[in-house]
Amino acid sequence: MSISETDRGLHRWSPHLACSSAGDFEMVAAVAARSGEQMQFMLLFSRQGKLRLQKWYVPLSDKEKKKITRELVQTVLARKPKMCSFLEWRDLKIVYKRYASLYFCCAIEDQDNELITLEIIHRYVELLDKYFGSVCELDIIFNFEKAYFILDEFLLGGEAQETSKKNVLKAIEQADLLQEPRHEYFNVPVY
Amino acid sequence: MPAVSKGDGMRGLAVFISDIRNCKSKEAEIKRINKELANIRSKFKGDKALDGYSKKKYVCKLLFIFLLGHDIDFGHMEAVNLLSSNKYTEKQIGYLFISVLVNSNSELIRLINNAIKNDLSSRNPTFMCLALHCIANVGSREMAEAFASEIPRILVAGDTMDSVKQSAALCLLRLYKTSPDLVLMGEWTSRVVHLLNDQHMGVVTAAISLITCLSQKNPDEFKTCVSLAVSRLSRIVSSASTDLQDYTYYFVPAPWLSCKLLRLLQCYPPPEDGAVKGRLVECLETILNKAQEPPKSKKVQHSNAKNAILFEAISLIIHYDSEPNLLVRACNQLGQFLQHRETNLRYLALESMCTLASSEFSHEAVKTHIETVINALKTERDVSVRQRAADLLYAMCDRSNAKQIVAEMLSYLETADYSIREEMVLKVAILAEKYAVDYSWYVDTILNLIRIAGDYVSEEVWYRVIQIVINRDDVQGYAAKTVFEALQAPACHENMVKVGGYILGEFGNLIAGDPRSSPLVQFNLLHSKFHLCSVPTRALLLSAYIKFINLFPETKATIQEVLRCDSQIRNSDVELQQRAVEYLKLSSIASTDVLATVLEEMPPFPERESSILAKLKKKKGPGAVSVTELDDGKREAGELNGGGDRGPDTASTPSPSADLLGIRSAAPVGAAQTNAVAVISHFHSYPFIPYLSCCLSASIPALFCGLSLHPCPVLWPPSSAPPSEDPAPPLSEADELLNKFVCKNNGVLFENQLLQIGIKSEYRQNLGRMYLFYGNKTSVQFASFTTTVSCPGELHKPVEPLVEGGAQIQQVLNIECITDFSDAPLLNIKFSRYGGALQNLTLKLPVTINKFFQPTEMSSSDFFQRWKQLSQPQQEAQKIFKANHSMDTEVLKAKLLGLGTALLDNIDPNPENYVCAGVIQTKSQQIGCLLRLEPNAQAQMYRLTLRCSKDTVSKRLCELLAQQF
C-alpha cells in the first residue's frame, strides 16, 4: 500500500456494555470504572467490510467484540470521503483513516489525543510498508501473524512502546533471524 | 502478490488462506473450514507425535479460523506446548494464539504462567519480551497474581535491556489497570519516576504511560515526576528537529513523548516551584509560537504531529485555568483553526473551545467567534463537525447572546440531521429556560420547538414548559394566548395539543374575555384535534374538559354531551372510559363548590433541577457530567427555576422524592369524594411520573435512588455537642468558605484535586433543605466514602460508600432551626482511594442564622418605631470596617437581598444608606432584626448596625456580615 491518503476520520467505554441491549448501555457505561486513558482497540477492515486485523486492549467477550466490530465497520464505511477523521461513537472517540483499500480504525477515550492517534495509525502503516515493502491488503491477509508481531512491538497494552521506526523493525528483523530454515519454507504462492 | 515473504512462509497455511479466499459463498467457506478443522483435530489426536513445525502451522490455521469469526474449541493445549519450544517462531505463534484466544481456563493458565516464568528468567531478551507481551495482552488477574511482584524488579534492574524495560513498563501498566491491589510500587516508586531521565527515548516513552497512570491514582507519591517531566519536555521542545534522530517524526521532535509529558502534567496542579513553573510556561509559549511558524513540511503528518502537541498543550493550559494570557492565546489559536481548510482541525478546534468556554478567563474570548461557529453550524458538510459546532454554541451561550444562539439553533433544527435532533431540542429548551429574561420569549421558543421538531421533543421538554407556566403567574395569560394561536394551525403536532390541553385547561379563563377565544371556541378547537390523537393525549384532553366545566359553567352541557357519547363512555380503552365515566359523574353530581375544590388550579411545582438538563447529561454519558454539573447548578441559581425571585408564598416545600408519584396529592383536595380524589390524581400525576428518573446525577442510578429517597433529618438542637472522635479539625479555610455562602445558597463549597463539593440549598421559614453533591474528580473509585454531619448535635447519615471515578453522588440534608445559633454545623468527609491514604476533611456547612430570614416590608414610621423599641445596649451590635469588595450599589443590593431580609427604600434620610428588615424563624421563637449599612465611598469604609430582639443574634449577624462587604 503505497501510502496514499484518503483522509477520513472518535469516547470512553466500558468493557461490559456490548452485551447489554442498547437501552441499558448508558447505565452500564456509567457504572463501569474508567480504565484511564488509552487506546481501547484497533481494527483493520477492507472497503467491503471484511475484518483484516483486530487488536483489543480491554477485556471483552467474543460476542461483544463481534457486535462492536459490526456496528463500527458499518458506521465508518457509511462516511463520505473528505469527512473528518474523528467521530463520537457510544462513549468513545473513533479515529480512522483509509489507506488504499484498507480502513485503520482506533477507539480511544475521552481525554485522548485524536491527532496523535491518527499518527499512530500512520506510523503503523509505515512500519508495515517498510517491512513488507510497499504493503498491500494481501500481505496482511497472508501474513496476519506478522502484522500482529509488528503491532506488538509498536503498541503494547494500547500505549506506544517504541515510536522509532528503526528500533521496531530492528526487533522484528532480529526475530526473523532466529528462524530455523526448513524444507517447506517457500514464498507465499501466487494468488 | 506481496513483494517479499519475510520470515517463514508456512506453505500449508498460505494454501488454506487461498482456498478460503476462493470460496464463492459463505456455505463453501464453512465447508472448507469444517474440513480443515476435522483434519487438524485428527492430526492433534493422531498417534504420531507432531513435530514443532506442524504444530505451529496447525495452531496458526486455528488462529486464522478464529479471526474469521468462527468458534474454536480445541488446540489450546498444543498452543501451550509451543510456548516451551526453544524455537523462536514456534514460541511466538504459541504466544500469539494465547494472547488472542485465551479464556480463563484455570488449568491452562497455570501451564501458561509456568512457560512465561521460564521465559522471564531465561535472560534471553527476545524471549523475555515475548513473555511480557503475552502478559500485557492477556492481563488477567491470575497473571497479575503470578507476576505483579516480579515485573517491577525487571523494570528497574540495572542490567535489563532497553527493549525489555519498555515491555516491562507497559506490561506493569496493564496489570495495574486490571488489579491495582496487586501491584505495589512502594520501594520502586522513585526509581520508576527516574525513568523519565532515561537516556533511551523509547524507555521514556513507554515508562511515562505507566507513570501517568500511577500518578493519577497516587498523586502524592509520584509528585516528583512534575519537575522531571517539565525538564524533559523543555529539552524536547527546544531541540532542533534533527536532534532526536529517529524519534523525530516528520520534523517534529518526539511528538508522542511530548503529548504524554503534557498529559502527565495534567494530573497535577501548576508546579509550586517558581523556576519549574517558569520553565513550563516557557515551553507552553514555545509550543504556541511554533504554531505560528511556517510549516517545515507540507505533509499532513508534520502538521498533525505538531498540532497534536499544540492541542495537548492547550488542554494543559485549560486544566491549569490560571494563566489568562495563555488561555487567551490558546483561544486565538483555536480561532484560527476554526477556519482552517483541514476538517480535522476545525473539528478539534470546536471541541477544544467548548472547554475554554467554561473558563472565566477565556469565556469572553470564545464568544468573539460566535459568527464563525454559527457559520460552521450552517455550512459544514460533515455532521460530526456540525455537532461540535452545536455543542460549542451551547457552551458559549450566556445572557448576552442567548437570543441569537437560540434563534440560530432553532433555524438549524429545521434541517438538522435526524441523529442529533433530539439533543439539539434539549439544548434549545435548556438555554431558553436558563437565559429567559422574559417568559414570553421562553414560551415562544418552546412552542416553536414543538412546531419545528415536535417528534423530537421528549416528554421532559413539554412537562417543563408546563411546570414553568404553572409556577409563574406573569406568563400564564401569554402562554394561553400563544398556545391557542398555535393550535389554530391546520396540522399541529400532538405535543402541541398536549401543551395546549393542559394550559387551556388551567388558564383558558385568562383569554376567555376575547370573543375570538371564548370558552366554546377554545373547547371546539381542542376537541377538533381529539380524534387524531393517541390515547395518552386524549386522556389528557378529557381532564382538560372537566377543568373547562369548572372554569366555564356555560360549556358544561356541550362537554357533558361529548363525554356521554358512546365513543367516550364505552371506549375500549379502560383509561379513557374510566375518565369519561368519572368526569361525567363528577360534573353532574358535585356541587359547584366541590367541583371548584377538586378542580382547582394546579399548585406550583416544587423547584428542582430542570429535568431536561438531567436528560441531556444522561445522554452525554457520565464523563461529561462530573464537573460541569455543579457549574450548571451554580449558573442556574436564581434563574427560572432557582426560585431566587419567587415570593415566599409558594406552598411547595420541595421534596425530591415522595411527590413524584403524585402522593403529594395536591393540597387543595379535600378528601370528600373518593372519585374526585382519583380524578385529581390522574390529572396531577399523569404528566409528572417520569420526574422520578429525572433528578440529578443520573450517572449512578441505583446509588442515586438509595440516597435521595431517604432524605434525612438533621435536627438542630441548641447545645453544641463535641464532635465525635476521629474527624479532622475543620480546614483552616473553613470559615472563609462558609462566608462565601452567607448571601447565596448555591455554589461550589469546596474543591481540591480529588473532590468537588457542590451545594444547593433552599430555606423556608425555619426549615431548610440542602443538597450536597460530591463529585469524584479522579478516574478512580473512592472507597468507604462516609460523611458525617455534626452540628451542634450528632447525626450519622450513611452515604453510598463508593464513589466511582468521574461520578457524583448526592446527599440531601433536611434542616430545622430549633433556636438561634452561632456555630455552623460541621461536615466531615472520609474516603480512601486505591493506594492512597485515607482522606479526612472537615468543612463548615454553610448554614448560617440568616438563612432563616423572612423578609419584612414596613413603612418608614414602623421602622423607626421598632428601631427605637430595640434600644437596649446589648440588642445592638455595631461594626466599622474597611471595604473588602466593590462598593457598587447593585452589588451591595444583591448581597443584602441574598441575605434574606427585605431591602427597604426611602427609610433612611440619607439615600446612600441601606436599611433592611426581616424576621428570623426558629422553631421556638421569631427574632425580629433591623439592619442599617452606611457606606462611605471616600474612606472605603462601612458602618454596620444591627438591632435584633435577641442579643446573640445581633452579634452573630454582625460578625457574619462584616465579612461580606
mmCIF file of C-alpha atoms in Angstrom, chain B residues 193-384:
data_model
loop_
_atom_site.group_PDB
_atom_site.id
_atom_site.type_symbol
_atom_site.label_atom_id
_atom_site.label_comp_id
_atom_site.label_asym_id
_atom_site.label_seq_id
_atom_site.Cartn_x
_atom_site.Cartn_y
_atom_site.Cartn_z
ATOM 1 C CA VAL B 193 9.890 8.092 38.339
ATOM 2 C CA HIS B 194 13.516 8.477 37.387
ATOM 3 C CA LEU B 195 12.943 6.513 34.209
ATOM 4 C CA LEU B 196 11.810 9.916 32.931
ATOM 5 C CA ASN B 197 15.502 10.770 32.815
ATOM 6 C CA ASP B 198 16.493 7.648 30.929
ATOM 7 C CA GLN B 199 18.808 8.222 28.008
ATOM 8 C CA HIS B 200 16.784 5.946 25.747
ATOM 9 C CA MET B 201 13.792 7.836 24.376
ATOM 10 C CA GLY B 202 11.901 4.582 23.836
ATOM 11 C CA VAL B 203 12.203 3.723 27.514
ATOM 12 C CA VAL B 204 10.904 7.150 28.489
ATOM 13 C CA THR B 205 8.018 6.851 26.013
ATOM 14 C CA ALA B 206 6.926 3.535 27.489
ATOM 15 C CA ALA B 207 7.591 4.395 31.138
ATOM 16 C CA ILE B 208 5.678 7.650 31.047
ATOM 17 C CA SER B 209 2.397 5.875 30.329
ATOM 18 C CA LEU B 210 2.923 3.852 33.486
ATOM 19 C CA ILE B 211 3.929 6.901 35.499
ATOM 20 C CA THR B 212 0.900 8.859 34.304
ATOM 21 C CA CYS B 213 -1.481 6.133 35.363
ATOM 22 C CA LEU B 214 0.215 5.711 38.752
ATOM 23 C CA SER B 215 0.223 9.487 39.289
ATOM 24 C CA GLN B 216 -3.479 9.717 38.616
ATOM 25 C CA LYS B 217 -4.120 7.266 41.402
ATOM 26 C CA ASN B 218 -1.359 8.272 43.804
ATOM 27 C CA PRO B 219 -0.585 11.877 43.027
ATOM 28 C CA ASP B 220 1.346 12.492 46.234
ATOM 29 C CA GLU B 221 3.765 9.605 45.934
ATOM 30 C CA PHE B 222 4.612 10.480 42.385
ATOM 31 C CA LYS B 223 4.707 14.240 42.552
ATOM 32 C CA THR B 224 8.445 14.405 41.998
ATOM 33 C CA CYS B 225 7.692 13.467 38.404
ATOM 34 C CA VAL B 226 6.434 17.010 37.726
ATOM 35 C CA SER B 227 9.809 18.709 37.681
ATOM 36 C CA LEU B 228 11.396 15.812 35.788
ATOM 37 C CA ALA B 229 8.636 15.937 33.200
ATOM 38 C CA VAL B 230 8.987 19.679 32.805
ATOM 39 C CA SER B 231 12.698 19.492 32.205
ATOM 40 C CA ARG B 232 12.330 16.618 29.764
ATOM 41 C CA LEU B 233 9.633 18.494 27.903
ATOM 42 C CA SER B 234 11.710 21.615 27.822
ATOM 43 C CA ARG B 235 14.637 19.743 26.311
ATOM 44 C CA ILE B 236 12.431 18.272 23.602
ATOM 45 C CA VAL B 237 10.615 21.483 22.810
ATOM 46 C CA SER B 238 13.841 23.438 22.440
ATOM 47 C CA SER B 239 15.646 20.781 20.432
ATOM 48 C CA ALA B 240 16.281 21.199 16.753
ATOM 49 C CA SER B 241 14.220 18.971 14.560
ATOM 50 C CA THR B 242 17.117 16.655 13.855
ATOM 51 C CA ASP B 243 18.496 16.271 17.362
ATOM 52 C CA LEU B 244 16.382 13.333 18.296
ATOM 53 C CA GLN B 245 17.183 11.297 15.200
ATOM 54 C CA ASP B 246 14.717 8.523 14.735
ATOM 55 C CA TYR B 247 12.417 9.959 17.374
ATOM 56 C CA THR B 248 11.812 12.933 15.172
ATOM 57 C CA TYR B 249 8.663 12.385 13.161
ATOM 58 C CA TYR B 250 8.240 14.471 10.049
ATOM 59 C CA PHE B 251 10.443 17.238 11.503
ATOM 60 C CA VAL B 252 8.593 17.219 14.812
ATOM 61 C CA PRO B 253 10.778 16.127 17.720
ATOM 62 C CA ALA B 254 9.277 13.231 19.699
ATOM 63 C CA PRO B 255 5.592 14.063 19.256
ATOM 64 C CA TRP B 256 4.313 11.020 21.161
ATOM 65 C CA LEU B 257 6.565 11.625 24.104
ATOM 66 C CA SER B 258 5.713 15.335 24.155
ATOM 67 C CA CYS B 259 1.996 14.593 24.217
ATOM 68 C CA LYS B 260 2.441 12.059 27.000
ATOM 69 C CA LEU B 261 4.515 14.523 29.044
ATOM 70 C CA LEU B 262 1.861 17.199 28.687
ATOM 71 C CA ARG B 263 -0.742 14.615 29.619
ATOM 72 C CA LEU B 264 1.203 13.635 32.752
ATOM 73 C CA LEU B 265 1.371 17.256 33.841
ATOM 74 C CA GLN B 266 -2.428 17.382 33.647
ATOM 75 C CA CYS B 267 -2.547 15.059 36.655
ATOM 76 C CA TYR B 268 -1.183 17.862 38.794
ATOM 77 C CA PRO B 269 -1.888 21.493 39.621
ATOM 78 C CA PRO B 270 0.547 24.089 38.287
ATOM 79 C CA PRO B 271 4.017 23.498 39.761
ATOM 80 C CA GLU B 272 4.598 25.400 43.005
ATOM 81 C CA ASP B 273 8.285 25.873 42.442
ATOM 82 C CA GLY B 274 8.614 29.179 40.598
ATOM 83 C CA ALA B 275 11.558 28.064 38.498
ATOM 84 C CA VAL B 276 9.812 24.896 37.335
ATOM 85 C CA LYS B 277 6.666 26.817 36.596
ATOM 86 C CA GLY B 278 8.581 29.433 34.670
ATOM 87 C CA ARG B 279 10.220 26.785 32.587
ATOM 88 C CA LEU B 280 6.907 25.127 31.863
ATOM 89 C CA VAL B 281 5.229 28.386 30.871
ATOM 90 C CA GLU B 282 8.154 28.962 28.554
ATOM 91 C CA CYS B 283 7.575 25.533 26.970
ATOM 92 C CA LEU B 284 3.893 26.265 26.500
ATOM 93 C CA GLU B 285 4.701 29.605 24.932
ATOM 94 C CA THR B 286 7.219 27.999 22.624
ATOM 95 C CA ILE B 287 4.612 25.468 21.523
ATOM 96 C CA LEU B 288 2.127 28.264 20.849
ATOM 97 C CA ASN B 289 4.794 30.206 18.969
ATOM 98 C CA LYS B 290 5.694 27.245 16.821
ATOM 99 C CA ALA B 291 2.108 27.048 15.672
ATOM 100 C CA GLN B 292 2.623 30.419 14.013
ATOM 101 C CA GLU B 293 5.821 29.440 12.215
ATOM 102 C CA PRO B 294 5.668 28.314 8.616
ATOM 103 C CA PRO B 295 5.486 24.529 8.367
ATOM 104 C CA LYS B 296 8.700 22.625 7.790
ATOM 105 C CA SER B 297 6.921 20.177 5.552
ATOM 106 C CA LYS B 298 3.772 20.148 3.514
ATOM 107 C CA LYS B 299 2.940 16.626 4.626
ATOM 108 C CA VAL B 300 -0.129 16.238 6.743
ATOM 109 C CA GLN B 301 1.854 14.082 9.152
ATOM 110 C CA HIS B 302 4.005 17.067 10.004
ATOM 111 C CA SER B 303 1.083 19.318 10.795
ATOM 112 C CA ASN B 304 -0.809 16.566 12.614
ATOM 113 C CA ALA B 305 2.117 15.783 14.883
ATOM 114 C CA LYS B 306 2.778 19.439 15.552
ATOM 115 C CA ASN B 307 -0.869 20.167 16.251
ATOM 116 C CA ALA B 308 -1.266 17.079 18.426
ATOM 117 C CA ILE B 309 1.286 18.672 20.760
ATOM 118 C CA LEU B 310 -0.410 22.024 20.466
ATOM 119 C CA PHE B 311 -3.824 20.632 21.417
ATOM 120 C CA GLU B 312 -2.321 18.742 24.343
ATOM 121 C CA ALA B 313 -0.621 21.950 25.473
ATOM 122 C CA ILE B 314 -3.932 23.778 25.238
ATOM 123 C CA SER B 315 -5.558 21.044 27.328
ATOM 124 C CA LEU B 316 -2.910 21.646 29.975
ATOM 125 C CA ILE B 317 -3.468 25.398 29.840
ATOM 126 C CA ILE B 318 -7.199 24.822 30.271
ATOM 127 C CA HIS B 319 -6.517 22.371 33.075
ATOM 128 C CA TYR B 320 -4.459 24.954 34.973
ATOM 129 C CA ASP B 321 -7.061 27.622 34.224
ATOM 130 C CA SER B 322 -4.826 30.168 35.910
ATOM 131 C CA GLU B 323 -2.836 31.827 33.169
ATOM 132 C CA PRO B 324 -5.164 34.322 31.495
ATOM 133 C CA ASN B 325 -2.528 35.250 28.974
ATOM 134 C CA LEU B 326 -2.016 31.666 27.808
ATOM 135 C CA LEU B 327 -5.752 30.992 27.831
ATOM 136 C CA VAL B 328 -6.431 33.897 25.555
ATOM 137 C CA ARG B 329 -3.577 32.912 23.267
ATOM 138 C CA ALA B 330 -4.937 29.388 23.143
ATOM 139 C CA CYS B 331 -8.327 30.756 22.262
ATOM 140 C CA ASN B 332 -6.917 32.858 19.452
ATOM 141 C CA GLN B 333 -5.023 29.895 18.098
ATOM 142 C CA LEU B 334 -8.180 27.790 18.111
ATOM 143 C CA GLY B 335 -9.980 30.687 16.461
ATOM 144 C CA GLN B 336 -7.569 30.416 13.554
ATOM 145 C CA PHE B 337 -8.213 26.701 13.299
ATOM 146 C CA LEU B 338 -11.955 27.324 13.122
ATOM 147 C CA GLN B 339 -11.416 28.492 9.578
ATOM 148 C CA HIS B 340 -8.694 26.034 8.615
ATOM 149 C CA ARG B 341 -9.127 24.066 5.452
ATOM 150 C CA GLU B 342 -8.496 20.767 7.258
ATOM 151 C CA THR B 343 -11.783 19.398 8.521
ATOM 152 C CA ASN B 344 -9.988 17.587 11.320
ATOM 153 C CA LEU B 345 -8.590 20.812 12.717
ATOM 154 C CA ARG B 346 -11.921 22.578 12.556
ATOM 155 C CA TYR B 347 -13.462 19.689 14.414
ATOM 156 C CA LEU B 348 -10.827 19.695 17.132
ATOM 157 C CA ALA B 349 -10.857 23.470 17.468
ATOM 158 C CA LEU B 350 -14.615 23.423 18.055
ATOM 159 C CA GLU B 351 -14.215 20.623 20.583
ATOM 160 C CA SER B 352 -11.388 22.279 22.465
ATOM 161 C CA MET B 353 -13.117 25.656 22.540
ATOM 162 C CA CYS B 354 -16.023 24.041 24.335
ATOM 163 C CA THR B 355 -13.824 23.544 27.377
ATOM 164 C CA LEU B 356 -12.313 27.011 27.035
ATOM 165 C CA ALA B 357 -15.791 28.469 27.119
ATOM 166 C CA SER B 358 -16.235 27.327 30.688
ATOM 167 C CA SER B 359 -13.157 29.161 31.943
ATOM 168 C CA GLU B 360 -13.916 32.633 33.240
ATOM 169 C CA PHE B 361 -10.692 33.926 31.717
ATOM 170 C CA SER B 362 -11.481 32.850 28.213
ATOM 171 C CA HIS B 363 -15.279 32.771 28.096
ATOM 172 C CA GLU B 364 -15.399 36.230 26.568
ATOM 173 C CA ALA B 365 -12.657 35.466 24.084
ATOM 174 C CA VAL B 366 -14.530 32.379 22.943
ATOM 175 C CA LYS B 367 -17.673 34.420 22.470
ATOM 176 C CA THR B 368 -15.992 36.587 19.858
ATOM 177 C CA HIS B 369 -16.042 33.617 17.492
ATOM 178 C CA ILE B 370 -19.792 33.268 17.560
ATOM 179 C CA GLU B 371 -20.322 34.191 13.930
ATOM 180 C CA THR B 372 -17.766 31.669 12.723
ATOM 181 C CA VAL B 373 -19.339 28.946 14.810
ATOM 182 C CA ILE B 374 -22.833 29.750 13.608
ATOM 183 C CA ASN B 375 -21.496 29.641 10.125
ATOM 184 C CA ALA B 376 -19.969 26.233 10.793
ATOM 185 C CA LEU B 377 -23.332 25.008 12.017
ATOM 186 C CA LYS B 378 -24.863 26.125 8.761
ATOM 187 C CA THR B 379 -22.243 25.115 6.260
ATOM 188 C CA GLU B 380 -20.112 22.229 7.494
ATOM 189 C CA ARG B 381 -20.685 19.213 5.355
ATOM 190 C CA ASP B 382 -19.848 16.644 7.996
ATOM 191 C CA VAL B 383 -22.464 16.033 10.637
ATOM 192 C CA SER B 384 -19.902 15.298 13.322
#
